[in-house]
Amino acid sequence: MTGLYLDMRPMPVESYPFAIEPIAAGSSIGDSLSWRDVPRGLLPSWEGPVAGLAGSQIAIGDPVLPSAITEHAVPADWWAVPVPLPMATAPGTPLRLLLNDVFATGTVAEGTIVDGIVVAAGIDTGFETIGMVAFAPVDAPRVANAAAHDALIVMIGFGSSDIPPTG
């Protein structure tokens, strides 16, 4: 016995946001969206409103995925470097590094301070927790060099404080 089944019902669809213009990394997605019907389940579902900042460049016509949106802004020309971080560090946390610049000659310049923004929380490697931290283009090479030589100290920011410095 041979059978043939043909389903003529329309495929279920859902509305999904797409970029109607290029959206630069760190920019608000604002009014740069157009909603289009796509097959249900084709793209990741949104939890809550579609709002925030673009975590990376979004090209015109691309779907705006939940993973492409962030709540913290990192300037587009900054570079991310893997850095040892405390476990509780979340993306968007400001931090300051005290670096000891290690030169090819083996000499060390102590006390350089650079600021960065955590872009990916720490991942436990079994030895330490490594996270991605964004730095200005002028600082990123020095941070990478200091991190490679284990010559940095991480200071996590907790916002502004009214407590005056001691000493």
PDB file of C-alpha atoms in Angstrom:
ATOM      1  CA  MET A   1       0.000   0.000   0.000  1.00  0.00           C
ATOM      2  CA  THR A   2       1.407   3.368  -0.977  1.00  0.00           C
ATOM      3  CA  GLY A   3       0.285   6.664   0.466  1.00  0.00           C
ATOM      4  CA  LEU A   4       0.865  10.286  -0.254  1.00  0.00           C
ATOM      5  CA  TYR A   5       0.350  13.109   2.212  1.00  0.00           C
ATOM      6  CA  LEU A   6       0.407  16.731   1.187  1.00  0.00           C
ATOM      7  CA  ASP A   7       0.040  19.486   3.793  1.00  0.00           C
ATOM      8  CA  MET A   8      -1.270  22.706   2.269  1.00  0.00           C
ATOM      9  CA  ARG A   9      -1.476  24.734   5.489  1.00  0.00           C
ATOM     10  CA  PRO A  10       0.680  27.883   5.629  1.00  0.00           C
ATOM     11  CA  MET A  11       3.863  27.709   7.702  1.00  0.00           C
ATOM     12  CA  PRO A  12       3.498  29.512  11.072  1.00  0.00           C
ATOM     13  CA  VAL A  13       5.386  32.821  11.103  1.00  0.00           C
ATOM     14  CA  GLU A  14       6.467  35.418  13.656  1.00  0.00           C
ATOM     15  CA  SER A  15       7.583  39.042  13.330  1.00  0.00           C
ATOM     16  CA  TYR A  16      11.295  39.657  13.725  1.00  0.00           C
ATOM     17  CA  PRO A  17      13.413  42.859  13.727  1.00  0.00           C
ATOM     18  CA  PHE A  18      15.796  43.570  10.831  1.00  0.00           C
ATOM     19  CA  ALA A  19      18.178  46.513  10.384  1.00  0.00           C
ATOM     20  CA  ILE A  20      16.931  49.048   7.833  1.00  0.00           C
ATOM     21  CA  GLU A  21      20.262  50.911   7.939  1.00  0.00           C
ATOM     22  CA  PRO A  22      23.784  50.039   9.109  1.00  0.00           C
ATOM     23  CA  ILE A  23      24.029  50.179  12.908  1.00  0.00           C
ATOM     24  CA  ALA A  24      27.503  50.952  14.275  1.00  0.00           C
ATOM     25  CA  ALA A  25      28.824  49.087  17.298  1.00  0.00           C
ATOM     26  CA  GLY A  26      27.916  50.967  20.476  1.00  0.00           C
ATOM     27  CA  SER A  27      25.026  52.822  18.783  1.00  0.00           C
ATOM     28  CA  SER A  28      21.423  52.663  19.959  1.00  0.00           C
ATOM     29  CA  ILE A  29      19.324  50.435  17.737  1.00  0.00           C
ATOM     30  CA  GLY A  30      16.511  52.989  18.169  1.00  0.00           C
ATOM     31  CA  ASP A  31      14.426  53.461  15.044  1.00  0.00           C
ATOM     32  CA  SER A  32      16.757  51.454  12.807  1.00  0.00           C
ATOM     33  CA  LEU A  33      14.433  48.444  12.711  1.00  0.00           C
ATOM     34  CA  SER A  34      11.859  47.002  10.352  1.00  0.00           C
ATOM     35  CA  TRP A  35       9.706  44.043  11.347  1.00  0.00           C
ATOM     36  CA  ARG A  36       9.355  41.159   8.896  1.00  0.00           C
ATOM     37  CA  ASP A  37       7.631  37.796   9.058  1.00  0.00           C
ATOM     38  CA  VAL A  38       9.955  34.793   9.273  1.00  0.00           C
ATOM     39  CA  PRO A  39       9.171  31.107   9.859  1.00  0.00           C
ATOM     40  CA  ARG A  40       8.547  30.514  13.572  1.00  0.00           C
ATOM     41  CA  GLY A  41      11.623  29.068  15.288  1.00  0.00           C
ATOM     42  CA  LEU A  42      14.039  30.104  12.525  1.00  0.00           C
ATOM     43  CA  LEU A  43      15.718  32.781  14.686  1.00  0.00           C
ATOM     44  CA  PRO A  44      16.252  33.032  18.471  1.00  0.00           C
ATOM     45  CA  SER A  45      13.268  34.404  20.384  1.00  0.00           C
ATOM     46  CA  TRP A  46      13.379  37.798  22.049  1.00  0.00           C
ATOM     47  CA  GLU A  47      12.776  38.026  25.804  1.00  0.00           C
ATOM     48  CA  GLY A  48      11.388  41.489  26.513  1.00  0.00           C
ATOM     49  CA  PRO A  49      11.639  44.650  24.397  1.00  0.00           C
ATOM     50  CA  VAL A  50      14.029  45.040  21.494  1.00  0.00           C
ATOM     51  CA  ALA A  51      16.168  47.856  22.885  1.00  0.00           C
ATOM     52  CA  GLY A  52      19.759  48.602  23.768  1.00  0.00           C
ATOM     53  CA  LEU A  53      23.063  49.193  22.046  1.00  0.00           C
ATOM     54  CA  ALA A  54      24.602  47.246  19.179  1.00  0.00           C
ATOM     55  CA  GLY A  55      27.370  45.045  20.586  1.00  0.00           C
ATOM     56  CA  SER A  56      28.958  44.878  17.129  1.00  0.00           C
ATOM     57  CA  GLN A  57      28.359  46.298  13.646  1.00  0.00           C
ATOM     58  CA  ILE A  58      24.949  45.253  12.254  1.00  0.00           C
ATOM     59  CA  ALA A  59      24.669  45.458   8.462  1.00  0.00           C
ATOM     60  CA  ILE A  60      21.608  46.706   6.608  1.00  0.00           C
ATOM     61  CA  GLY A  61      19.123  43.864   6.086  1.00  0.00           C
ATOM     62  CA  ASP A  62      20.558  41.655   8.854  1.00  0.00           C
ATOM     63  CA  PRO A  63      18.269  40.261  11.551  1.00  0.00           C
ATOM     64  CA  VAL A  64      18.853  41.905  14.927  1.00  0.00           C
ATOM     65  CA  LEU A  65      19.582  38.929  17.171  1.00  0.00           C
ATOM     66  CA  PRO A  66      19.326  39.135  20.982  1.00  0.00           C
ATOM     67  CA  SER A  67      23.040  38.277  21.176  1.00  0.00           C
ATOM     68  CA  ALA A  68      23.893  41.396  19.100  1.00  0.00           C
ATOM     69  CA  ILE A  69      22.421  43.772  21.688  1.00  0.00           C
ATOM     70  CA  THR A  70      24.214  44.929  24.814  1.00  0.00           C
ATOM     71  CA  GLU A  71      23.512  47.343  27.650  1.00  0.00           C
ATOM     72  CA  HIS A  72      27.019  48.800  27.741  1.00  0.00           C
ATOM     73  CA  ALA A  73      28.835  50.711  25.056  1.00  0.00           C
ATOM     74  CA  VAL A  74      32.385  50.169  23.912  1.00  0.00           C
ATOM     75  CA  PRO A  75      33.765  52.571  21.298  1.00  0.00           C
ATOM     76  CA  ALA A  76      34.014  50.964  17.854  1.00  0.00           C
ATOM     77  CA  ASP A  77      37.787  51.422  17.557  1.00  0.00           C
ATOM     78  CA  TRP A  78      38.638  49.748  20.892  1.00  0.00           C
ATOM     79  CA  TRP A  79      40.287  46.313  21.069  1.00  0.00           C
ATOM     80  CA  ALA A  80      39.435  43.416  23.409  1.00  0.00           C
ATOM     81  CA  VAL A  81      42.205  41.578  25.254  1.00  0.00           C
ATOM     82  CA  PRO A  82      41.891  38.455  27.456  1.00  0.00           C
ATOM     83  CA  VAL A  83      42.588  39.450  31.064  1.00  0.00           C
ATOM     84  CA  PRO A  84      42.374  37.552  34.382  1.00  0.00           C
ATOM     85  CA  LEU A  85      39.191  38.696  36.196  1.00  0.00           C
ATOM     86  CA  PRO A  86      37.366  37.982  39.449  1.00  0.00           C
ATOM     87  CA  MET A  87      34.469  35.505  39.027  1.00  0.00           C
ATOM     88  CA  ALA A  88      31.693  38.021  39.785  1.00  0.00           C
ATOM     89  CA  THR A  89      32.761  40.472  37.054  1.00  0.00           C
ATOM     90  CA  ALA A  90      29.911  41.218  34.632  1.00  0.00           C
ATOM     91  CA  PRO A  91      29.981  42.744  31.138  1.00  0.00           C
ATOM     92  CA  GLY A  92      29.888  46.546  31.307  1.00  0.00           C
ATOM     93  CA  THR A  93      31.967  46.712  34.501  1.00  0.00           C
ATOM     94  CA  PRO A  94      34.598  49.454  34.334  1.00  0.00           C
ATOM     95  CA  LEU A  95      38.065  48.431  35.405  1.00  0.00           C
ATOM     96  CA  ARG A  96      41.503  49.897  35.780  1.00  0.00           C
ATOM     97  CA  LEU A  97      44.735  47.999  35.215  1.00  0.00           C
ATOM     98  CA  LEU A  98      48.070  48.706  36.770  1.00  0.00           C
ATOM     99  CA  LEU A  99      50.552  47.416  34.215  1.00  0.00           C
ATOM    100  CA  ASN A 100      54.204  46.756  34.322  1.00  0.00           C
ATOM    101  CA  ASP A 101      55.282  47.208  30.693  1.00  0.00           C
ATOM    102  CA  VAL A 102      57.735  44.465  29.750  1.00  0.00           C
ATOM    103  CA  PHE A 103      60.067  45.417  26.915  1.00  0.00           C
ATOM    104  CA  ALA A 104      61.964  43.115  24.532  1.00  0.00           C
ATOM    105  CA  THR A 105      65.135  43.904  26.478  1.00  0.00           C
ATOM    106  CA  GLY A 106      63.515  42.477  29.612  1.00  0.00           C
ATOM    107  CA  THR A 107      63.311  45.868  31.319  1.00  0.00           C
ATOM    108  CA  VAL A 108      60.096  46.796  33.095  1.00  0.00           C
ATOM    109  CA  ALA A 109      58.419  50.201  33.288  1.00  0.00           C
ATOM    110  CA  GLU A 110      56.293  50.160  36.420  1.00  0.00           C
ATOM    111  CA  GLY A 111      53.055  51.910  37.220  1.00  0.00           C
ATOM    112  CA  THR A 112      51.256  52.520  33.915  1.00  0.00           C
ATOM    113  CA  ILE A 113      47.506  52.795  34.548  1.00  0.00           C
ATOM    114  CA  VAL A 114      44.908  52.124  31.820  1.00  0.00           C
ATOM    115  CA  ASP A 115      41.107  52.003  31.904  1.00  0.00           C
ATOM    116  CA  GLY A 116      38.954  49.383  30.211  1.00  0.00           C
ATOM    117  CA  ILE A 117      35.442  47.956  30.027  1.00  0.00           C
ATOM    118  CA  VAL A 118      34.608  44.272  30.537  1.00  0.00           C
ATOM    119  CA  VAL A 119      32.895  42.945  27.388  1.00  0.00           C
ATOM    120  CA  ALA A 120      32.688  39.233  28.303  1.00  0.00           C
ATOM    121  CA  ALA A 121      32.559  37.795  31.803  1.00  0.00           C
ATOM    122  CA  GLY A 122      35.276  35.529  33.102  1.00  0.00           C
ATOM    123  CA  ILE A 123      35.469  31.885  32.078  1.00  0.00           C
ATOM    124  CA  ASP A 124      37.057  29.511  34.571  1.00  0.00           C
ATOM    125  CA  THR A 125      39.980  27.775  32.847  1.00  0.00           C
ATOM    126  CA  GLY A 126      40.762  25.601  35.860  1.00  0.00           C
ATOM    127  CA  PHE A 127      43.741  27.776  36.755  1.00  0.00           C
ATOM    128  CA  GLU A 128      42.220  31.256  36.635  1.00  0.00           C
ATOM    129  CA  THR A 129      39.226  33.182  35.317  1.00  0.00           C
ATOM    130  CA  ILE A 130      39.783  34.884  31.957  1.00  0.00           C
ATOM    131  CA  GLY A 131      37.459  37.541  30.537  1.00  0.00           C
ATOM    132  CA  MET A 132      37.563  39.873  27.561  1.00  0.00           C
ATOM    133  CA  VAL A 133      38.211  43.528  28.332  1.00  0.00           C
ATOM    134  CA  ALA A 134      38.111  46.365  25.776  1.00  0.00           C
ATOM    135  CA  PHE A 135      40.813  49.038  25.743  1.00  0.00           C
ATOM    136  CA  ALA A 136      41.554  52.142  23.705  1.00  0.00           C
ATOM    137  CA  PRO A 137      43.725  51.462  20.627  1.00  0.00           C
ATOM    138  CA  VAL A 138      46.744  53.174  22.219  1.00  0.00           C
ATOM    139  CA  ASP A 139      46.522  50.979  25.358  1.00  0.00           C
ATOM    140  CA  ALA A 140      45.567  47.568  23.924  1.00  0.00           C
ATOM    141  CA  PRO A 141      49.095  46.505  22.773  1.00  0.00           C
ATOM    142  CA  ARG A 142      50.597  47.395  26.170  1.00  0.00           C
ATOM    143  CA  VAL A 143      47.829  45.499  27.984  1.00  0.00           C
ATOM    144  CA  ALA A 144      48.305  42.432  25.755  1.00  0.00           C
ATOM    145  CA  ASN A 145      52.050  42.503  26.393  1.00  0.00           C
ATOM    146  CA  ALA A 146      51.607  42.881  30.171  1.00  0.00           C
ATOM    147  CA  ALA A 147      48.960  40.103  30.231  1.00  0.00           C
ATOM    148  CA  ALA A 148      51.283  37.758  28.297  1.00  0.00           C
ATOM    149  CA  HIS A 149      54.007  38.370  30.888  1.00  0.00           C
ATOM    150  CA  ASP A 150      51.623  38.199  33.891  1.00  0.00           C
ATOM    151  CA  ALA A 151      52.615  41.784  34.681  1.00  0.00           C
ATOM    152  CA  LEU A 152      49.303  43.422  35.528  1.00  0.00           C
ATOM    153  CA  ILE A 153      46.998  44.025  38.472  1.00  0.00           C
ATOM    154  CA  VAL A 154      43.224  44.276  37.904  1.00  0.00           C
ATOM    155  CA  MET A 155      41.137  46.831  39.816  1.00  0.00           C
ATOM    156  CA  ILE A 156      37.351  46.586  39.408  1.00  0.00           C
ATOM    157  CA  GLY A 157      35.222  49.757  39.426  1.00  0.00           C
ATOM    158  CA  PHE A 158      32.029  49.952  41.457  1.00  0.00           C
ATOM    159  CA  GLY A 159      30.792  53.342  40.279  1.00  0.00           C
ATOM    160  CA  SER A 160      31.432  56.779  41.709  1.00  0.00           C
ATOM    161  CA  SER A 161      32.115  57.260  45.385  1.00  0.00           C
ATOM    162  CA  ASP A 162      31.811  60.185  47.786  1.00  0.00           C
ATOM    163  CA  ILE A 163      34.542  58.726  49.975  1.00  0.00           C
ATOM    164  CA  PRO A 164      37.749  60.751  49.641  1.00  0.00           C
ATOM    165  CA  PRO A 165      41.020  58.935  48.942  1.00  0.00           C
ATOM    166  CA  THR A 166      43.206  58.039  51.915  1.00  0.00           C
ATOM    167  CA  GLY A 167      46.892  58.833  52.194  1.00  0.00           C
TER     168      GLY A 167
END
